[in-house]
Short mmCIF file of C-alpha atoms in Angstrom, two decimals:
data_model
loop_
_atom_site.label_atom_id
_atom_site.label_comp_id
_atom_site.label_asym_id
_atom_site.label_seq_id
_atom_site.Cartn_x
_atom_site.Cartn_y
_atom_site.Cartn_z
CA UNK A 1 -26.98 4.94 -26.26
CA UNK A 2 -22.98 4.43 -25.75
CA UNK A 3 -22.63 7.01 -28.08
CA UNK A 4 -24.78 9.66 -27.07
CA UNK A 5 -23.12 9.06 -23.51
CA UNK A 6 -20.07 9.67 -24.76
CA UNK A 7 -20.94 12.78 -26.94
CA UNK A 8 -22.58 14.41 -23.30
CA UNK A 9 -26.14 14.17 -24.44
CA UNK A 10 -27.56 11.04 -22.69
CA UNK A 11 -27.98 10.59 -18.83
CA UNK A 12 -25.73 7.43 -17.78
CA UNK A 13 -26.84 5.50 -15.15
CA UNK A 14 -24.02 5.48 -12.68
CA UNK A 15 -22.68 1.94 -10.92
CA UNK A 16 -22.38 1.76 -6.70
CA UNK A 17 -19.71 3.29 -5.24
CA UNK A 18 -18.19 0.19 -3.72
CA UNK A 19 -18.77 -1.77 -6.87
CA UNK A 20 -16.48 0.82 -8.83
CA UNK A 21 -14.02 0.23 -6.23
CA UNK A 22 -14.19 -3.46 -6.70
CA UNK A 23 -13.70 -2.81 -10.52
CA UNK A 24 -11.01 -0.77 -10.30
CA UNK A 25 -9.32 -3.15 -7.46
CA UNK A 26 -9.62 -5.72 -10.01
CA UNK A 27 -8.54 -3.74 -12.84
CA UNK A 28 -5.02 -2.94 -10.92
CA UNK A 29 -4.60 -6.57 -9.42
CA UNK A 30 -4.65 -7.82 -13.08
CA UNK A 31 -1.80 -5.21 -14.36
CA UNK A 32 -0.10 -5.79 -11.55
CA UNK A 33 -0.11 -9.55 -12.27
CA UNK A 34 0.70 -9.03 -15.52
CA UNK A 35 3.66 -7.26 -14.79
CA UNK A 36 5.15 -9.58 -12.10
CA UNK A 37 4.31 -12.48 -14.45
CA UNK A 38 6.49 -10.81 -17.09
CA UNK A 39 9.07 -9.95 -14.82
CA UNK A 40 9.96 -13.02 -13.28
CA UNK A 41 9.35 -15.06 -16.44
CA UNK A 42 12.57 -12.62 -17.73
CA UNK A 43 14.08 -13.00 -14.25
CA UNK A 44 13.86 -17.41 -14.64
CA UNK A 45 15.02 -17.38 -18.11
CA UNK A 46 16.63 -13.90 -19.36
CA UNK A 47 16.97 -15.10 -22.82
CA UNK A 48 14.40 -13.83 -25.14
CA UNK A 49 14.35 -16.08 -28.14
CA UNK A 50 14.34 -19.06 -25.30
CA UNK A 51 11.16 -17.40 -23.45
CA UNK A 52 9.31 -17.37 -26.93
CA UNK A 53 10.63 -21.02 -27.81
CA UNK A 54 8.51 -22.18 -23.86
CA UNK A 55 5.82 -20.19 -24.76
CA UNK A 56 5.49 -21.58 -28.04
CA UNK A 57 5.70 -25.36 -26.95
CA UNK A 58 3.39 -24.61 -24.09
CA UNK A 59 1.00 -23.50 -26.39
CA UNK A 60 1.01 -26.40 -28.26
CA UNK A 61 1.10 -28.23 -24.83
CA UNK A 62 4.48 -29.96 -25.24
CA UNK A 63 7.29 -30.85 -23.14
CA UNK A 64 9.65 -27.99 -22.78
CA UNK A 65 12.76 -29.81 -23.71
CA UNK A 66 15.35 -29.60 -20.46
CA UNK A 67 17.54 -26.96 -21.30
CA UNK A 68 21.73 -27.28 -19.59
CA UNK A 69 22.06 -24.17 -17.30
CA UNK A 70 25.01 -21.93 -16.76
CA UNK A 71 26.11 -23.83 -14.12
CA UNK A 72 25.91 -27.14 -15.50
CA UNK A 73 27.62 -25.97 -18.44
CA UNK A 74 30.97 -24.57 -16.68
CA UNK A 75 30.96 -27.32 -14.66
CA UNK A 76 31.13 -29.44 -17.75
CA UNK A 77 33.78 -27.42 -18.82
CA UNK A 78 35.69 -27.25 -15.76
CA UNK A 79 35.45 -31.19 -15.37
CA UNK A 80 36.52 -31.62 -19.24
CA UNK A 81 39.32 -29.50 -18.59
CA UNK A 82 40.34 -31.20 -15.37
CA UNK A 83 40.44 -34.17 -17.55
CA UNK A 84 42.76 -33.02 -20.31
CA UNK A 85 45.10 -31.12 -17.06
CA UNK A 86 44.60 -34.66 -15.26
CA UNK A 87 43.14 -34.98 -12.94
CA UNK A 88 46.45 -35.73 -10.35
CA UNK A 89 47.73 -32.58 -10.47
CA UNK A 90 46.71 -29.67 -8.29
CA UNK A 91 44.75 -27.91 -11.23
CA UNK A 92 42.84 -30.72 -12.44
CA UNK A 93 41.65 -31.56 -8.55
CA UNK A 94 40.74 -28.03 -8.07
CA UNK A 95 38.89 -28.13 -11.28
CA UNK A 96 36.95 -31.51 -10.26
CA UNK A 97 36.36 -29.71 -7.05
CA UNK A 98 34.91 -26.19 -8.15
CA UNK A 99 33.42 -28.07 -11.34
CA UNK A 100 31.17 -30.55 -9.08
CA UNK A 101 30.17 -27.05 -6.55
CA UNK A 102 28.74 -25.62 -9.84
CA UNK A 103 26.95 -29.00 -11.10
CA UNK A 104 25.59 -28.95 -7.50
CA UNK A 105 24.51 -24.82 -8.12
CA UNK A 106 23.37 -25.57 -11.66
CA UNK A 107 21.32 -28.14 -10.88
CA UNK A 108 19.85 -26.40 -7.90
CA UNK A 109 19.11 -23.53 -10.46
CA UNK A 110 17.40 -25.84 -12.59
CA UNK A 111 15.01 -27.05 -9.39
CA UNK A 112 14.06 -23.47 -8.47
CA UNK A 113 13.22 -22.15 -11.87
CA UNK A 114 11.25 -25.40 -11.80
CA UNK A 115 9.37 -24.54 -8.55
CA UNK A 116 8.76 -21.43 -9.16
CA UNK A 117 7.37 -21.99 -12.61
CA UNK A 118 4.65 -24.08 -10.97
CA UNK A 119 4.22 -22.44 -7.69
CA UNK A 120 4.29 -19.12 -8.27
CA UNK A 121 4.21 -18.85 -12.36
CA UNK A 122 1.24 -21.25 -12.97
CA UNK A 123 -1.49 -19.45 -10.64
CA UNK A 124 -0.80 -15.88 -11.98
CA UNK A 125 -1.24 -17.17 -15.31
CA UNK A 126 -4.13 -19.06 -13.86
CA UNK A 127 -5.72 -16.05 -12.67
CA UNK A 128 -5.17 -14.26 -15.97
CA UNK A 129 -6.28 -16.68 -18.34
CA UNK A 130 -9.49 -17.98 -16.29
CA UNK A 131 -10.36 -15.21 -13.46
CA UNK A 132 -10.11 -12.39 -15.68
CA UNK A 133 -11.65 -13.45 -18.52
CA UNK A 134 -14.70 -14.19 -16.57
CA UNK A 135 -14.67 -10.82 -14.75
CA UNK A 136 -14.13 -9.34 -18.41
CA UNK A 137 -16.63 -11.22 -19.72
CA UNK A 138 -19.24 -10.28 -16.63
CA UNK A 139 -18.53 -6.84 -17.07
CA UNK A 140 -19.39 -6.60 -20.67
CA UNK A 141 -22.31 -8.10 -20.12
CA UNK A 142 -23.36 -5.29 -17.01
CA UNK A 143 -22.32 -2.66 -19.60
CA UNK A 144 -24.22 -4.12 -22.01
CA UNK A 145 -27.23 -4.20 -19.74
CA UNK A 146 -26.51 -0.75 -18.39
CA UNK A 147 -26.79 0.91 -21.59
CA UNK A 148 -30.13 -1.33 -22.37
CA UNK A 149 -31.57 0.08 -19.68
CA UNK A 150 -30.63 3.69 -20.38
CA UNK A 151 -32.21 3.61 -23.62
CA UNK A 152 -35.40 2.40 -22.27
CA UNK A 153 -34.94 5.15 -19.58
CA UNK A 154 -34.60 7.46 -22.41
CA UNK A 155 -37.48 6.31 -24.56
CA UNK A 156 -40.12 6.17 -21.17
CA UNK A 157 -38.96 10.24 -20.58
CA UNK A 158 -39.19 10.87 -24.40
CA UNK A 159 -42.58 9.18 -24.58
CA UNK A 160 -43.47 10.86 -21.39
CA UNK A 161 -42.54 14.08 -22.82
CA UNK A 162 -44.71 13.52 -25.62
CA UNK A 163 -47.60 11.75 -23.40
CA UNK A 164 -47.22 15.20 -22.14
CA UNK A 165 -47.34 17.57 -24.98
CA UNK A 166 -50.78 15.68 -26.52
CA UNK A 167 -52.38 16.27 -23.50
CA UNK A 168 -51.49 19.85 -23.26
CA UNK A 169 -52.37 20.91 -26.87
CA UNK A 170 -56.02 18.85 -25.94
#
């Protein structure tokens, strides 16, 4: 039956209006998830071989380990250096200073990406990896149903036809 649809030769039984429109509402709302997923994903952690290495311990549902930010590692730096300048002399204090204001922004970085990995990250994937698999699933199922009942559409006007043609040569 799917074939002969798609070579022009069978009728096809065509769906509601408004439940195309619900399809294809669906059908954008999940690429559009999927690319704002993506997207922020790269925007929370830009490095590639990093976004693999969470995916791949998620997947094998493990603790991410915590990874040092930018921040947190120039402050670090700053602070060791304020150290080694010491820390009495107008350098070193400036370091301590601008070194503790990026702790403070590193660490704030780390609470965000953290927020919005489980605010905001966790239902889109939610949505893709339960919603839409059951709306993927359903439709299948109404295709495969749909073409059922166009071949038994198709065999009724065949034996019709032929219902017909006996009781014409009679």
């Amino acid at each position: 039956q799917f074939t002969e649809e798609k070579l022009g030769q069978a009728e096809k039984t065509e769906l509601d209006a408004h439940f195309e429109n619900l399809l294809a509402r669906a059908d954008c709302t999940k690429n559009w998830t999927e690319k704002i997923l993506r997207q922020t994903e790269v925007l929370l952690q830009p490095n590639p071989s990093a976004r693999v290495e969470e995916f791949l311990y998620e997947k094998l549902d493990r603790k991410v380990p915590s990874r040092v930010t930018n921040g947190e590692l120039l402050a670090q730096y700053m602070t060791e250096a304020a150290n080694d300048f010491g820390p009495g002399t107008p350098y070193g204090k400036t370091l301590i200073k601008v070194g503790e204001t990026q702790r403070r922004l590193g660490a704030a970085e780390r609470e965000f990406i953290r927020s919005a990995s489980i605010n905001f990250l966790t239902p889109l994937r939610n949505f893709l990896e339960g919603d839409w698999r059951t709306i993927s699933k359903e439709r299948r199922i109404l295709q495969n149903r749909r073409l059922d009942l166009d071949a038994c559409k198709a065999r009724l006007k065949k034996a019709k036809a032929a219902e017909a043609k006996a009781a014409v040569t009679l």
